[in-house]
Amino acid sequence: MRWLLQAAGTAMALTLAAPAMAASVTIVCGYQELELRLCREGAERWAKESGNQVVVQAALERSDERYFQYLDLLARGDDSVDVLQIDVIWPSALADGLVDLSALVPPEEQQRHLPAIVANNTIGGRLVALPWFTDAGMLFYRKDLLEQHDIPVPQTYGELADAALAIQTAERAAGRPDVWGYVFQGQAYEGLTCNALEWISAFGGGRILSEDGAITIDSPAAVLALSTAASWVGSIAPVNVTQFEEEDARITFARGNAVFMRNWPYAWAVLQAEGSPMKGKVGVAPLPQGGSHGQHSATLGGWQLAVSKYSKNQAAAIELVRFLASPEEQKRRAVAGAFAPTIEALYQDPEVLAANPFFAELGKVLQAAVARPSAEAGAQYAQLSTQFWETAHATLAGYGTARDNLATLAGRLETLRLRSGW
Ligand code: GLC
């Protein structure tokens, strides 16, 4: 009997000591250099500590391209990717292909994230992704140039255009012909949906759909917002801003060729990096309001980590997701990359705040941020967004007026709504 117990004890000890079968997990994450590096470092640390292997694949640059890639991957039941980095607008459309994490991640780990993001990632009671970082559009400006010209940080888009033109004119007269006043994301893609939604919401024009799914986009406020933005192209913004994505705007600003830039927080860390010519010259503020009737509006962005239902290594994939979404990793990414945590406590962390002084303000911006209508449009969101950015892009490029283009858009969205019944 004693022997039996001893033998059982030894067997148990062996089972405990023996590492679980090592798995290899493939994650797709990050595009921009620093972002990709931070993801790789985190994933490799997890692999080392857990005795597993990890393969890190760079994601495609554009959110909308990633979406169609994931949609295709999941539709084919492809098992080559275990962990996917998904945009805040995709949980509802991709839910069927993703693992329900609600019973597989301890409740205290779910509850430490901002409740609104957990709610966003919960589709029909299934938690389809853990929040990784959140995002909101911000106004980056050349602190040195504003000081030199004694111009305060603009509070309305009108003030922004005036300041941009004054400084652009002075810079050019001083022998810097490549300087423009304002850069943003004007390419026809999801980034333009974010920018145009900010303009429209700032002018009091709502968020494309109302909360009950009605189409509200064809309004005088939206017309004013889009025609205002179109007036910037070629005057304070380069004509090819209609081909700019995040990195194009960031690189133009980093070279000293823009006074103001609309971008996401990640740009801060890259601009402040050792050796960056802009280090110490950049300020970050909330985006302007439309006019005296408008409001400061930022589009809510952000990324989640999800596990594919077709993964053959689900247990290990979930471990990796939990590790990357943990407070330690979110803090490291916030300090080194300005990725805004989804864990509220980190906004009080002295190291996080020291690395990102604007995070104090970002908290307020995030609370008031405008969500794209992905919850309302569900699986039709990609279609809706494509129609919306095409309208904004045509208007910026001078094809048709804001008034006509928005009326056409409203008609198209109505057809989409009737067909899909959102
Ligand atoms: C940022 C945002 C994301 C958005 C994308 C658009 O990555 O976090 O939500 O869809 O920009 O380009």
PDB file of C-alpha atoms and ligand atoms in Angstrom, residues 63 87-88 135 189-191 194 246 264 301-303 372, ligand 1:
ATOM      1  CA  SER A  63      -7.139  47.423 -41.673  1.00  0.00           C
ATOM      2  CA  ASP A  87      -9.747  45.757 -35.408  1.00  0.00           C
ATOM      3  CA  VAL A  88     -12.326  47.147 -32.956  1.00  0.00           C
ATOM      4  CA  ASP A 135      -6.863  54.166 -30.170  1.00  0.00           C
ATOM      5  CA  TYR A 189      -9.566  53.059 -47.169  1.00  0.00           C
ATOM      6  CA  GLU A 190     -10.690  52.477 -43.583  1.00  0.00           C
ATOM      7  CA  GLY A 191      -8.406  55.247 -42.321  1.00  0.00           C
ATOM      8  CA  CYS A 194     -12.049  57.356 -39.426  1.00  0.00           C
ATOM      9  CA  GLU A 246      -1.091  56.698 -41.470  1.00  0.00           C
ATOM     10  CA  TRP A 264      -3.128  57.769 -33.825  1.00  0.00           C
ATOM     11  CA  GLY A 301      -9.988  52.710 -32.915  1.00  0.00           C
ATOM     12  CA  GLY A 302      -8.065  49.878 -31.356  1.00  0.00           C
ATOM     13  CA  TRP A 303      -7.065  46.249 -31.698  1.00  0.00           C
ATOM     14  CA  ARG A 372     -17.950  53.658 -36.187  1.00  0.00           C
TER      15      ARG A 372
HETATM   16  C1  GLC B   1      -5.933  52.384 -36.495  1.00  0.00           C
HETATM   17  C2  GLC B   1      -7.116  52.098 -35.588  1.00  0.00           C
HETATM   18  C3  GLC B   1      -8.103  51.179 -36.268  1.00  0.00           C
HETATM   19  C4  GLC B   1      -8.509  51.762 -37.606  1.00  0.00           C
HETATM   20  C5  GLC B   1      -7.289  52.009 -38.472  1.00  0.00           C
HETATM   21  C6  GLC B   1      -7.684  52.702 -39.771  1.00  0.00           C
HETATM   22  O1  GLC B   1      -5.154  51.251 -36.638  1.00  0.00           O
HETATM   23  O2  GLC B   1      -6.706  51.545 -34.374  1.00  0.00           O
HETATM   24  O3  GLC B   1      -9.223  50.975 -35.440  1.00  0.00           O
HETATM   25  O4  GLC B   1      -9.439  50.964 -38.279  1.00  0.00           O
HETATM   26  O5  GLC B   1      -6.363  52.800 -37.784  1.00  0.00           O
HETATM   27  O6  GLC B   1      -6.598  52.917 -40.598  1.00  0.00           O
END
